Coordinates of C-alpha atoms in Angstrom, one line a residue:
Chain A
X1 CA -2.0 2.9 5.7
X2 CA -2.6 5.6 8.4
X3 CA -4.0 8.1 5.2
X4 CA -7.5 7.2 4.5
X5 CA -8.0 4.8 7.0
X6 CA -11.0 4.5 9.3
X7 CA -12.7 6.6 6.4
X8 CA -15.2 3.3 5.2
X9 CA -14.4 1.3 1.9
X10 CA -11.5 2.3 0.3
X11 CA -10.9 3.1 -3.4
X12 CA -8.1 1.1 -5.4
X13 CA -4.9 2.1 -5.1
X14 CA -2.2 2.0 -7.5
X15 CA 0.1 -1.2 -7.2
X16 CA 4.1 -0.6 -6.0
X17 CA 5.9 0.4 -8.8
X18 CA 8.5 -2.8 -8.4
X19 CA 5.5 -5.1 -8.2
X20 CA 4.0 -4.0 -11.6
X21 CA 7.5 -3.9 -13.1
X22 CA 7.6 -7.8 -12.6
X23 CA 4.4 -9.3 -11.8
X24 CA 2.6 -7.0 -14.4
X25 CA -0.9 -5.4 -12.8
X26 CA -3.3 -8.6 -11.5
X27 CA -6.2 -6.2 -12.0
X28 CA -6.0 -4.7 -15.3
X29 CA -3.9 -6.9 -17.3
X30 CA -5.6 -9.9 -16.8
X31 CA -5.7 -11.5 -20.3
X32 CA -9.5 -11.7 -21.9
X33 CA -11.0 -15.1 -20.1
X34 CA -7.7 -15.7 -18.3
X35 CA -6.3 -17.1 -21.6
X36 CA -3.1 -18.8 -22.3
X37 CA -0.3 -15.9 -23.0
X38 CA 2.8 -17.1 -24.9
X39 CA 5.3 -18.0 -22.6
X40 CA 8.8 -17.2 -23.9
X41 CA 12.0 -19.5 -22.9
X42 CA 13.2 -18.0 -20.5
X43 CA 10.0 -18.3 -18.3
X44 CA 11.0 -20.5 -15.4
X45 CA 13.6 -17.7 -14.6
X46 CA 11.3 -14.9 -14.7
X47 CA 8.9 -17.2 -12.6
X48 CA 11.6 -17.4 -10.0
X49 CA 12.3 -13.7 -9.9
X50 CA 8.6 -12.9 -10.0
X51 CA 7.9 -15.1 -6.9
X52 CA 11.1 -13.6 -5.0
X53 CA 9.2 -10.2 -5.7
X54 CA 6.1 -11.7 -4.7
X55 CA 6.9 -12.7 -1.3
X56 CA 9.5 -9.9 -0.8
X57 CA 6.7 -7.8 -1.7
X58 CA 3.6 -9.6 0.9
X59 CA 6.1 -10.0 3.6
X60 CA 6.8 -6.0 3.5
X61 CA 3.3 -5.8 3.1
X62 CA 2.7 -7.7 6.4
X63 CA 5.3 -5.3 7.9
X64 CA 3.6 -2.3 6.3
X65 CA 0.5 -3.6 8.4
X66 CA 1.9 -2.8 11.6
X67 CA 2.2 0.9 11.1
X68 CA -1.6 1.1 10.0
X69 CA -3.8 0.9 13.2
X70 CA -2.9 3.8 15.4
X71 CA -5.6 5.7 14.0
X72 CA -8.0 2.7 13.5
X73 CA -7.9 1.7 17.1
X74 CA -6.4 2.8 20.7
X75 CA -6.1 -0.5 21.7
X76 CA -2.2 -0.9 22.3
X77 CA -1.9 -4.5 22.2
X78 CA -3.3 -4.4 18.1
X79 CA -0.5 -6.3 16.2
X80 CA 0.1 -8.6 18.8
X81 CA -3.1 -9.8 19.5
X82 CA -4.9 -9.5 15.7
X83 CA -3.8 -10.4 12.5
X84 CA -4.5 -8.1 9.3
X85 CA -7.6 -9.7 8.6
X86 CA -8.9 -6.9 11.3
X87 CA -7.8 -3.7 8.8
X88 CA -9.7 -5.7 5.6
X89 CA -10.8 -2.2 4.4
X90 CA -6.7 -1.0 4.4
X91 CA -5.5 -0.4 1.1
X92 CA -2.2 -2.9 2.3
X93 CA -4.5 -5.3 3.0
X94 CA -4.5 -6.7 -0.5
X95 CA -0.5 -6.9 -0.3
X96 CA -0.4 -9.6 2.6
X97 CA 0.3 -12.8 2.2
X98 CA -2.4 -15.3 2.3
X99 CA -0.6 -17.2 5.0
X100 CA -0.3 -14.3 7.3
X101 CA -4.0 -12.1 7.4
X102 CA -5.2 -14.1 10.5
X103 CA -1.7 -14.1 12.6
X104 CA -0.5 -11.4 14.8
X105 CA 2.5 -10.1 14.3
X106 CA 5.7 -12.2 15.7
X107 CA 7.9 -8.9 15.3
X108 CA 10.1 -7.4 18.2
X109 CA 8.3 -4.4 19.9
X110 CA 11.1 -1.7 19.1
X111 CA 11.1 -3.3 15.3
X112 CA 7.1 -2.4 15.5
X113 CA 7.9 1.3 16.5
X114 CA 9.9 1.8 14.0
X115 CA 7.3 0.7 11.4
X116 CA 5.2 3.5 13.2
X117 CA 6.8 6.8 11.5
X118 CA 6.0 5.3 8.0
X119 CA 2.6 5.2 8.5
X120 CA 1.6 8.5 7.3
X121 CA 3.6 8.3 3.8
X122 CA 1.1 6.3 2.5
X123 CA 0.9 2.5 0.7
X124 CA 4.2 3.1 -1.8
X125 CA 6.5 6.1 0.8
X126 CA 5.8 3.4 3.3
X127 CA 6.9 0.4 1.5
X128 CA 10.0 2.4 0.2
X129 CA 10.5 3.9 3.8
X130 CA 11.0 0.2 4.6
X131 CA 13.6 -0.1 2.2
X132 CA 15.3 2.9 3.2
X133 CA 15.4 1.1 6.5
X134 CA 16.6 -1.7 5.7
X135 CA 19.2 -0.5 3.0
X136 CA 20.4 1.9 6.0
X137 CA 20.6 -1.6 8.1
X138 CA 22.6 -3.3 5.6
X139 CA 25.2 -0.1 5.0
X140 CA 25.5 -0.3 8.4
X141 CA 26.2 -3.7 9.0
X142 CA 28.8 -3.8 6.1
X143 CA 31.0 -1.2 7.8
X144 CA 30.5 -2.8 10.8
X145 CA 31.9 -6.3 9.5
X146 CA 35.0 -4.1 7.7
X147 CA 36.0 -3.0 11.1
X148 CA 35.4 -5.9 13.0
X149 CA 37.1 -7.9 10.4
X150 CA 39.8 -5.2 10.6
X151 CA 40.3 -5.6 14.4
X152 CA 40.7 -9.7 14.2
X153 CA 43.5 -8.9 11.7
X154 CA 41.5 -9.9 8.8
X155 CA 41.4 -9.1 5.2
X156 CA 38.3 -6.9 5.1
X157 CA 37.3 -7.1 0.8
X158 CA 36.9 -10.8 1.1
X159 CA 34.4 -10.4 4.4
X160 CA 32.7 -7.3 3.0
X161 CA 32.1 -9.1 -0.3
X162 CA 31.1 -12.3 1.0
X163 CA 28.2 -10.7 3.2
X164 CA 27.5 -7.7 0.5
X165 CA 27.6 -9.5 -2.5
X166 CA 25.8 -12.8 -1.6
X167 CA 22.6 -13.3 -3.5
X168 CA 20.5 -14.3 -1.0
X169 CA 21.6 -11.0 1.3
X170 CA 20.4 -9.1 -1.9
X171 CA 17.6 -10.8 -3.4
X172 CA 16.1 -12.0 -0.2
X173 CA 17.1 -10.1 2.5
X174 CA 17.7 -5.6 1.2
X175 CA 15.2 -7.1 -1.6
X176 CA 12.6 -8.3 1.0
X177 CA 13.3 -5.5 3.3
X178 CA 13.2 -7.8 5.9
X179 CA 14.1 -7.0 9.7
X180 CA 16.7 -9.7 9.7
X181 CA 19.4 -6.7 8.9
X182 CA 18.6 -4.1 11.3
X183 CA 18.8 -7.6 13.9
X184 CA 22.3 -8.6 12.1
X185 CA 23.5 -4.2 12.2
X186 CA 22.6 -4.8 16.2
X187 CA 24.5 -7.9 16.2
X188 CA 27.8 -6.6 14.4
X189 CA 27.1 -3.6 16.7
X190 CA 27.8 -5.6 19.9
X191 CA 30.7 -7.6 17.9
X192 CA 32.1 -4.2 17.2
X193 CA 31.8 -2.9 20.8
X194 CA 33.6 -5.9 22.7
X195 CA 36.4 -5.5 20.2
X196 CA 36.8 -2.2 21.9
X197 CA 36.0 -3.6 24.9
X198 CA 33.2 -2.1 25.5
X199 CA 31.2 -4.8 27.3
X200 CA 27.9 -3.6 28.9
X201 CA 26.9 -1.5 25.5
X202 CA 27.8 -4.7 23.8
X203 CA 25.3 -6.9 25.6
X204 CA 22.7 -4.1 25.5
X205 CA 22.8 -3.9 21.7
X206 CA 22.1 -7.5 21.8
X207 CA 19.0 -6.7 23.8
X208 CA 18.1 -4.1 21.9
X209 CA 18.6 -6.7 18.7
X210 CA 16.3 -9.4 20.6
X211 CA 13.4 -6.4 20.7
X212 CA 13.4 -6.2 17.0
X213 CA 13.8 -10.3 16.1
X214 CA 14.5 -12.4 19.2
X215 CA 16.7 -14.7 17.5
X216 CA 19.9 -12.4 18.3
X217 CA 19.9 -13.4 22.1
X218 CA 21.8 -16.7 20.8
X219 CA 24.9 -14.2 21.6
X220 CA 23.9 -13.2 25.0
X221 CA 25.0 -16.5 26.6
X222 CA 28.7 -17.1 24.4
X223 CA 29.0 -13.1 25.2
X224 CA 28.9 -13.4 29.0
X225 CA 30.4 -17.3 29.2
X226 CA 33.5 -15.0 27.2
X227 CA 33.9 -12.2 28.9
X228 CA 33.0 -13.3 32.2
X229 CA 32.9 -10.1 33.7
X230 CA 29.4 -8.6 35.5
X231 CA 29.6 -5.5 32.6
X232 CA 27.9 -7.4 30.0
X233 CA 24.9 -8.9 32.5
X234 CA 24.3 -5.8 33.7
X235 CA 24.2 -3.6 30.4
X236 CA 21.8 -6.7 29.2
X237 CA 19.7 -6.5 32.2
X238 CA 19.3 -2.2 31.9
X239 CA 18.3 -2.4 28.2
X240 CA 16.3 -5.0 28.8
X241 CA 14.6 -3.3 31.8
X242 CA 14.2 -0.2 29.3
X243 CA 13.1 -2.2 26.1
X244 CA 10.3 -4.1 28.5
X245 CA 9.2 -0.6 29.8
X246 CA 8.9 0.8 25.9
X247 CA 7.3 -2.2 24.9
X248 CA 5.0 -2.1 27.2
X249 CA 4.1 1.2 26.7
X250 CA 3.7 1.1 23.7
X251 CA 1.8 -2.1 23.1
X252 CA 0.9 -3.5 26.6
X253 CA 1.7 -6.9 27.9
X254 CA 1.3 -8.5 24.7
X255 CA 4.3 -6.4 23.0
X256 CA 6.8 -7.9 25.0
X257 CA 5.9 -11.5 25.4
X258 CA 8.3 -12.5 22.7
X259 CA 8.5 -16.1 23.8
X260 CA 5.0 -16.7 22.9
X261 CA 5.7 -15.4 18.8
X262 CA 8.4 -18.0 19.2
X263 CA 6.9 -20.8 20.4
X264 CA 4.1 -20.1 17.8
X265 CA 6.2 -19.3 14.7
X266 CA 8.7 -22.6 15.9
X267 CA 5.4 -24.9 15.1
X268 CA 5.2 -23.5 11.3
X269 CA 6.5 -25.8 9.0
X270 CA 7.9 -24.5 5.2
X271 CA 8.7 -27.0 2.3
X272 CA 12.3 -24.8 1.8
X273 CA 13.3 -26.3 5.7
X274 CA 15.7 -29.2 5.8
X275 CA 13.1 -31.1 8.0
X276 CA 11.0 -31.3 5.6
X277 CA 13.6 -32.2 3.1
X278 CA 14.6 -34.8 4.9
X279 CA 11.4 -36.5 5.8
X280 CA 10.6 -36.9 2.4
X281 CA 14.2 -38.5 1.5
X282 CA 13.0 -41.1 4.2
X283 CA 9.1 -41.1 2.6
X284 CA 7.3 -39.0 5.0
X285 CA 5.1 -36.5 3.5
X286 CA 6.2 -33.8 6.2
X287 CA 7.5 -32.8 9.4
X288 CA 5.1 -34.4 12.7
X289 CA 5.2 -33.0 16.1
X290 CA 7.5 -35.7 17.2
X291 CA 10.1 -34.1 14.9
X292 CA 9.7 -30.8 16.1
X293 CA 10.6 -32.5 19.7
X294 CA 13.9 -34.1 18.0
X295 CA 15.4 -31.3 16.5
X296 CA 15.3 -28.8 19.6
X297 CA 16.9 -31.7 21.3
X298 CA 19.6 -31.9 18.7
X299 CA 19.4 -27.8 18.9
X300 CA 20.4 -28.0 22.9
X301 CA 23.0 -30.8 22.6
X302 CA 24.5 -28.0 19.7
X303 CA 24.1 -25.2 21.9
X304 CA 25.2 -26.8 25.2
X305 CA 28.9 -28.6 23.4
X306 CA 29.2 -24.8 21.8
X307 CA 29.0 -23.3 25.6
X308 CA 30.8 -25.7 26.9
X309 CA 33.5 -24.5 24.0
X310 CA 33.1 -20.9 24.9
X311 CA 33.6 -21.8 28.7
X312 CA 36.9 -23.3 27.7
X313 CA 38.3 -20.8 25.6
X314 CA 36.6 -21.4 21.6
X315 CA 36.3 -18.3 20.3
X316 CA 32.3 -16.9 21.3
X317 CA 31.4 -15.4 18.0
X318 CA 32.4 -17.7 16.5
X319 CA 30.4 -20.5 18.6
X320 CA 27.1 -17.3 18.3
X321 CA 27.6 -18.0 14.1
X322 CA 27.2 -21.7 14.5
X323 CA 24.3 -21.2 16.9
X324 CA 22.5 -18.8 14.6
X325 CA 23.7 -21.3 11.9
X326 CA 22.2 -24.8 13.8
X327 CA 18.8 -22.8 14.6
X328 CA 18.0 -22.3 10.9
X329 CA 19.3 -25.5 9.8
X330 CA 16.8 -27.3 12.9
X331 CA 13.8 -25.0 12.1
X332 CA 11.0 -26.4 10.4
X333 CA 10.3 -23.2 9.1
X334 CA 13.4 -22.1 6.7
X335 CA 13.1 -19.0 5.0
X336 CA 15.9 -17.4 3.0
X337 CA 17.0 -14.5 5.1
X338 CA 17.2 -17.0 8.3
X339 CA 20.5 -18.7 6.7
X340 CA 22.1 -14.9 6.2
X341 CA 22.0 -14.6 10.7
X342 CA 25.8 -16.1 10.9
X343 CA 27.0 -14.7 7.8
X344 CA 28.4 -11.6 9.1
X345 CA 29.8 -13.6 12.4
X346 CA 31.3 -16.3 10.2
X347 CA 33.7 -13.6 8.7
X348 CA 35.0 -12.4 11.3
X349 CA 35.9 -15.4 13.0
X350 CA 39.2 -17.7 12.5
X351 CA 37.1 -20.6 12.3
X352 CA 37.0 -21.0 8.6
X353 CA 34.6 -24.4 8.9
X354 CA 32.0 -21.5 9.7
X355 CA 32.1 -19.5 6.5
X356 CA 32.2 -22.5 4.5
X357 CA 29.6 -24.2 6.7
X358 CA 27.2 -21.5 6.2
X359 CA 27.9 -20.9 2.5
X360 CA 26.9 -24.3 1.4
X361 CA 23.7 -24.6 3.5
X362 CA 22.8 -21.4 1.7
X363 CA 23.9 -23.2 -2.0
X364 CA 21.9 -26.1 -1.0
X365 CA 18.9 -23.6 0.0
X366 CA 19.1 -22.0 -4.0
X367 CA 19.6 -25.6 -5.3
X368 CA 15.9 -26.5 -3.5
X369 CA 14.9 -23.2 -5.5
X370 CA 15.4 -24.0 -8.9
X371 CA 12.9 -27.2 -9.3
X372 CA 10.7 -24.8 -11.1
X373 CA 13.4 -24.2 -13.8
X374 CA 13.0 -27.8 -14.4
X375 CA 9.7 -28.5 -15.2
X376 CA 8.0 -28.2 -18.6
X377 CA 6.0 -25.3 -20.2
X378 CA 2.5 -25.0 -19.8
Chain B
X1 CA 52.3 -14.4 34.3
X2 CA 50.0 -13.6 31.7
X3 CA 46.8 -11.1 32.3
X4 CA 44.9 -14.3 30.9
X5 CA 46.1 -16.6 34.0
X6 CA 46.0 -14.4 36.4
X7 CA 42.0 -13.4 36.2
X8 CA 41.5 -16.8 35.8
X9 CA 43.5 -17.4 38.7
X10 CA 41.6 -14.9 40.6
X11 CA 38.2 -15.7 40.2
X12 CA 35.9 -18.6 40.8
X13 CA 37.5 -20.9 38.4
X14 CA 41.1 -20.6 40.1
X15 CA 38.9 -23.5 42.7
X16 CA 37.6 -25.6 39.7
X17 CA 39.6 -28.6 38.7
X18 CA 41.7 -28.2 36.0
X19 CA 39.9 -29.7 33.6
X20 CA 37.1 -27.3 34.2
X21 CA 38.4 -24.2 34.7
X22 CA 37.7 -21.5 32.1
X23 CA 40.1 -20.4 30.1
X24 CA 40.7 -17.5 28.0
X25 CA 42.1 -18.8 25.0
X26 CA 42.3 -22.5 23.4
X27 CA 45.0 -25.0 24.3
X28 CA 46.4 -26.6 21.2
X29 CA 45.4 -30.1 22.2
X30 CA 46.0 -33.0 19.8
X31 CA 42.9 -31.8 17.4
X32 CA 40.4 -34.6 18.5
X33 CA 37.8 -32.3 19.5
X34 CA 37.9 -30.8 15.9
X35 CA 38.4 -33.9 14.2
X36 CA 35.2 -35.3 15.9
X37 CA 33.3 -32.0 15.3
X38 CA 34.2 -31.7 11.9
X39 CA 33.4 -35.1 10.7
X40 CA 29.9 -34.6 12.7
X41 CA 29.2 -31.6 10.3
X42 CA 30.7 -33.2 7.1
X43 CA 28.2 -36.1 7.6
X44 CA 25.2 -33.5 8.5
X45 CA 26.0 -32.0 5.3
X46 CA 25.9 -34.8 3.4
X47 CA 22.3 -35.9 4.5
X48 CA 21.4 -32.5 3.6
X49 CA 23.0 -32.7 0.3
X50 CA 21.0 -35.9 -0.5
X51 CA 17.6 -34.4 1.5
X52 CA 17.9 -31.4 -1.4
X53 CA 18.8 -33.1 -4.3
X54 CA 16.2 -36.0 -3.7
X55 CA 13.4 -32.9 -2.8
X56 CA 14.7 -31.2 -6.7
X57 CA 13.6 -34.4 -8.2
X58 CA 10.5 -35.3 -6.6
X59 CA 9.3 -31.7 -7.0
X60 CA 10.1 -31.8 -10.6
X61 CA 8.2 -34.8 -10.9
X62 CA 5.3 -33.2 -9.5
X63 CA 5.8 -29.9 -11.9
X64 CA 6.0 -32.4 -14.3
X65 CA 2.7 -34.3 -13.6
X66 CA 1.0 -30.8 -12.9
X67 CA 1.4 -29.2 -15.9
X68 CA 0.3 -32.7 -18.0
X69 CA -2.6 -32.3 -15.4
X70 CA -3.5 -28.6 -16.8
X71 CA -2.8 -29.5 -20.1
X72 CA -5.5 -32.4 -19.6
X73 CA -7.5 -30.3 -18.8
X74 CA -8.1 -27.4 -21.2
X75 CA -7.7 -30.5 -24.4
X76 CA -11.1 -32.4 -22.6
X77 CA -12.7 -28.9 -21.7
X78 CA -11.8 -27.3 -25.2
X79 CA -11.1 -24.5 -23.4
X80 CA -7.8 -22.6 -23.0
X81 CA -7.6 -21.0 -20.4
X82 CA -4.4 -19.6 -18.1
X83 CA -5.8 -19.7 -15.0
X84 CA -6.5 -23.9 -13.5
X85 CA -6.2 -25.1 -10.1
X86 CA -4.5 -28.2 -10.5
X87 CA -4.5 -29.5 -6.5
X88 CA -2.7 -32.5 -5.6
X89 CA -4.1 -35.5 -3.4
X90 CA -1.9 -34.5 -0.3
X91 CA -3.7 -36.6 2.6
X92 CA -3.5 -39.9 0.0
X93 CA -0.1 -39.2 -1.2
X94 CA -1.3 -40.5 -4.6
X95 CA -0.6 -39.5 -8.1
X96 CA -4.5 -38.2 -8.7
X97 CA -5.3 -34.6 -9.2
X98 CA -8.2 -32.3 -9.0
X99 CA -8.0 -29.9 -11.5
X100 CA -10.6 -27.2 -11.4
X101 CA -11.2 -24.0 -14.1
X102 CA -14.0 -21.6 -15.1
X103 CA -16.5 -23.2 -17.3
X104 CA -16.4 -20.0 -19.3
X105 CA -14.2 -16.7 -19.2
X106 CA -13.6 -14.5 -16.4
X107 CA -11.6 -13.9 -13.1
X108 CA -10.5 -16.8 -11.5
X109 CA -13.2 -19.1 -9.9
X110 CA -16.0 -16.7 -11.1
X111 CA -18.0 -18.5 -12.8
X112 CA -19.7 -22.1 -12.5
X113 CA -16.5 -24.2 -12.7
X114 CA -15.6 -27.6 -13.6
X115 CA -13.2 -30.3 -11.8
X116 CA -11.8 -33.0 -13.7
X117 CA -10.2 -36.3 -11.2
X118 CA -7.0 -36.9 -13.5
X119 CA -4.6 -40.2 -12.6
X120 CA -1.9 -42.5 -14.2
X121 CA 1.1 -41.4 -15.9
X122 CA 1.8 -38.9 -18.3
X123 CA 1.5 -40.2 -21.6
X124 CA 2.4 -37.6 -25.0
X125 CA 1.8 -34.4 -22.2
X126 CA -1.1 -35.9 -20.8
X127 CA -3.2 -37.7 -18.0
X128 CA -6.0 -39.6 -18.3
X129 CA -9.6 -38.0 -17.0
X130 CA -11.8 -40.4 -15.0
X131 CA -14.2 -38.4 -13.9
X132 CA -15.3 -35.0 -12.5
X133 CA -17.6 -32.6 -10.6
X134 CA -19.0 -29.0 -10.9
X135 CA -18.2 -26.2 -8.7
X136 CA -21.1 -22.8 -8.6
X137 CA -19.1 -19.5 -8.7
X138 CA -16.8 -17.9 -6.2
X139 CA -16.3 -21.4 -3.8
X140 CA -13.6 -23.2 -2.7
X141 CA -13.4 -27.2 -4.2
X142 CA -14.4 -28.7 -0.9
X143 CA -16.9 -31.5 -0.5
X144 CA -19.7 -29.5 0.0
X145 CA -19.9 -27.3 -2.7
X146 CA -19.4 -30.6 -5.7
X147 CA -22.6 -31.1 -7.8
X148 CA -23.2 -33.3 -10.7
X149 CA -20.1 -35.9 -9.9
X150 CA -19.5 -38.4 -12.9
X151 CA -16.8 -40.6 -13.6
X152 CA -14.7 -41.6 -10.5
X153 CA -15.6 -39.0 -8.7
X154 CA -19.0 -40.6 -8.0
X155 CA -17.8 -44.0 -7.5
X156 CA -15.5 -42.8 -4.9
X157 CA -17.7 -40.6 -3.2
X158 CA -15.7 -37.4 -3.9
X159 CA -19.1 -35.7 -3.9
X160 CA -21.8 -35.0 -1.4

């Protein structure tokens, strides 16, 4: 992080407390010769747990990365045009995930500055700093959901607990500290404020969502097809004018060319997607280019029936969940936080087929998980 | 006249055909839309149903074969060591493994290591071992770096 770095090699630091707790040190309790421990019953589900922790604990690490090269370098465009590999000698370097030390960063620029002030606490105050964050996200975003459900006439406990208690909001996403929930507080935010009809900060909170995970501008489109007033074009267009200026400010032309991370990250490929689940039911060893052309076709066709739905009087947010819903189910590259986007949307809507839509793609996601429960022990 | 109506009324769409025209709310049509939609997404998630259950058991196959592979390995190397590198054959889609470990102990892929070619099916825990390579210290198993192939492994020129 920002302490100690530019200062030459680095001395080892002591590991986050939450990854010792699980994972046990890697350094210094590495077993004489790497020998066979004793594994007890129970060790598939402690495997499971420790590799939640593992990549909740690399991907905050690759988030950690951002705040670390003000003082290395002036060069404003840093995280978007280097991966980690370029702060080797950081003390977080050893924390990122294998997959992710030679690729720039794909985060929004305001989600970027915010990663800025944690800098100077240090390895461990930054990774809990991002916690904080986050845990502040999700508070937020649960109140938010208990109003909005409020305002459609809804039975708030059942909405609060179905986003708050699900597992994979937990484990994955406040677990994982991911950026997914200060995205889904800015998405509940601009539910919130066209309940009170409050249209042009609506679609700007939606903008201002887009510049910390781009995925949230799936609402712009059902927002303005529904309202069909100018407030919500022109409140997008202002914070967006202001979030470009910021962003490029802050990090040059790089920081704001969003549509490149996307087009980048939409060519990854993960064995959790449902592409790649279904290539192997019909014996293909993965996902091939073509595929990736077939499902943003099937992605449009979704998007386009769902507009023309909005346009003739279906419910936006509702037609937003199923969006956020389709994009995770059509991406090759399916991580667990992606399937918690339309949660909070699904609750508040009337269309129940949402809820229960997104409920069971997130039980068939944890089935996918537990193949390691079945397999013998070593 | 309902405030609905009447802003649709006024703007553009009041010049759209009917059957265009946006509308604030809904009609409660004869459900076919619905019907249609919601048999599209029963049938999506039944593909995706099978896709995950069929990916459970091929994966557990493969735990399966992969721990048989590591347990090969430490019986023919007499040594028992935690930390093996069982990789699978995933340009040939076949059942063969490479399984590489230290030759003695430290770290992981510190010392000179060995790499045993292990195929067919898993028989009391086990694989059988048709051949093999070496590995120096602190290199990656690729083609290169494979000295003093046996087995298999020469005949199949897994080595340089």
């Amino acid at each position: 992080m920002a302490a100690g770095a530019g200062a030459g090699p680095v001395a080892p630091q002591p590991l986050p407390t939450a990854y010792i707790l699980v994972q046990g040190d890697p350094v210094h309790n590495v077993p004489p010769g790497g020998q066979v421990q004793p594994w007890g019953p129970g060790w598939p589900l402690r495997r499971g747990i420790r590799e939640i922790v593992i990549i909740a604990g690399t991907r905050v690490a690759d988030r950690e990365y951002q705040g670390c090269e003000i003082p290395l370098t002036h060069n404003v465009n840093f995280p978007y045009l280097h991966g980690p590999l370029a702060i080797a000698h950081d003390p977080v370097y050893h924390y990122v995930g294998q997959d992710w030390k030679h690729v720039a960063t794909a985060y929004g620029p305001l989600y970027t500055l915010l990663s800025y002030p944690l800098a100077p606490l240090g390895l461990k105050g930054a990774l809990w700093g991002m916690k904080l964050e986050a845990l502040l996200a999700s508070v937020g975003t649960l109140a938010l959901t208990w109003r909005c459900a409020c305002a459609r006439g809804l039975d708030p406990v059942p909405a609060l607990l179905a986003v708050g208690a699900n597992p994979l909001y937990i484990l994955y996403g406040l677990g994982g500290a991911h950026n997914d929930l200060i995205m889904m507080l800015l998405m509940m935010a601009a539910v919130s404020l066209t309940f009170a009809g409050r249209d042009a900060p609506a679609a700007a909170a939606v903008v201002a969502g887009a510049l910390v995970k781009a995925t949230v501008a799936a609402l712009l489109p059902f927002m303005i097809l529904s309202r069909r007033r100018l407030a919500p074009i022109l409140g997008a267009l202002a914070a967006l004018a202001v979030g470009a200026l910021a962003g490029y400010a802050a990090f040059g032309i790089h920081g704001i060319d969003v549509v490149a991370a996307l087009n980048r990250d939409a060519a990854f490929v993960s064995t959790d997607s449902f592409a790649t689940e279904i290539a192997h039911l019909f014996g293909k060893p993965g996902v091939f280019p073509i595929d990736h052309d077939l499902l943003k076709g099937a992605l449009v066709l979704i998007v386009l029936h769902l507009l023309w739905r909005t346009w003739r009087g279906y419910d936006w947010i509702a037609a937003s969940g199923w969006t956020l819903l389709a994009i995770s189910v059509t991406s090759t590259w399916l991580l667990a936080w992606y399937i918690l986007w339309p949660l909070p949307l699904a609750v508040v809507t009337r269309d129940r087929r949402l809820l229960a839509a997104t409920l069971a793609v997130q039980a068939l996601f944890i089935v996918h998980q537990t193949a390691p429960i079945f397999a013998p022990v070593p | 006249m309902s405030e609905t109506a009447t802003r649709a009324e006024r703007g553009f769409g009041s010049r759209l055909p009917a059957w265009l025209r946006p509308r604030e709310v809904e009609l409660h049509g004869t459900g076919r839309v619905r019907l249609i939609e919601t048999t599209l997404l029963l049938l999506a998630g039944l593909l995706l149903a099978i896709a995950t259950v069929n990916d459970v058991v091929l994966q557990t196959h493969v735990n399966h074969r992969l721990v048989a592979d590591m347990r090969t390995w430490r019986s023919y190397t007499g040594h028992n060591f935690h930390n093996i590198s069982p990789e699978q054959d995933i340009f040939g889609h076949t059942t063969r493994d490479f399984v590489c470990g230290n030759t003695e102990p430290g770290p992981p892929k510190d010392r000179v290591q060995i790499c045993l070619v292990v195929t067919g099916p898993v028989v009391h825990g086990r694989r059988e071992v048709h051949g093999g390579w070496y590995l120096p210290p602190k290199v990656e198993d690729v083609l290169s770096n494979r000295y003093a192939c046996y087995g298999s492994a020469r005949e199949q020129g897994l080595c340089p």
